[in-house]
């Protein structure tokens, strides 16, 4: 037997895992309904030590389609309260641009700015620095 024959045969004691099926097998849609988004934003504001921050984080991520890395890197100099807009810097070759802010977003951002007046970042972690992407994606796991 040559080395080519050995490489094509599975090793002994190898477990072959089943492949995951397409998402369409598990669910009929790939998006949240507006009602589901409202419930998720409300839930983010109901638990944990940073309710205002988490609620605002979820609202902004859904409203502007932000990845966790884009959200945690938002800085206050990108928020333009006077023109009711925010400058979004996209990751992964996305199109950066200026987005309008709706009234509920402004209402959520203003007290957040007052709570962390010396922070450069909109979403502040435990030590006053930018949140980590892990913290931004696991807010629902915290109590």
XYZ file of N, CA, C and O in Angstrom, residues 76 81 108-121:
64
model
N -18.531 59.395 20.387
C -19.445 60.521 20.528
C -19.228 61.585 19.452
O -20.177 62.291 19.090
N -25.951 65.644 17.330
C -27.270 65.905 17.900
C -27.995 67.022 17.155
O -29.198 66.943 16.936
N -32.652 58.139 23.767
C -31.832 57.131 24.442
C -30.375 57.575 24.535
O -29.703 57.292 25.532
N -29.890 58.270 23.523
C -28.482 58.675 23.501
C -28.167 59.817 24.470
O -27.096 59.845 25.069
N -29.093 60.751 24.642
C -28.808 61.913 25.501
C -28.505 61.526 26.955
O -27.490 61.973 27.491
N -29.330 60.714 27.619
C -28.970 60.336 28.992
C -27.724 59.449 29.059
O -26.992 59.473 30.046
N -27.470 58.704 28.004
C -26.262 57.878 27.962
C -25.026 58.783 27.938
O -24.032 58.517 28.613
N -25.119 59.880 27.198
C -24.018 60.853 27.136
C -23.803 61.512 28.501
O -22.672 61.728 28.927
N -24.895 61.794 29.193
C -24.792 62.407 30.523
C -24.212 61.437 31.548
O -23.498 61.838 32.453
N -24.540 60.169 31.403
C -24.050 59.164 32.355
C -22.545 58.944 32.229
O -21.864 58.648 33.206
N -21.997 59.042 31.010
C -20.571 58.822 30.769
C -19.968 60.060 30.100
O -19.548 60.014 28.942
N -19.897 61.180 30.816
C -19.491 62.451 30.181
C -18.045 62.495 29.701
O -17.721 63.264 28.807
N -17.169 61.671 30.257
C -15.757 61.736 29.888
C -15.342 60.641 28.903
O -14.174 60.533 28.563
N -16.290 59.854 28.450
C -15.965 58.754 27.548
C -15.951 59.217 26.094
O -16.792 60.013 25.674
N -15.016 58.703 25.328
C -14.997 58.951 23.889
C -15.999 58.047 23.185
O -16.473 58.347 22.108
N -16.310 56.915 23.821
C -17.151 55.898 23.195
C -18.604 55.996 23.648
O -18.884 56.311 24.805
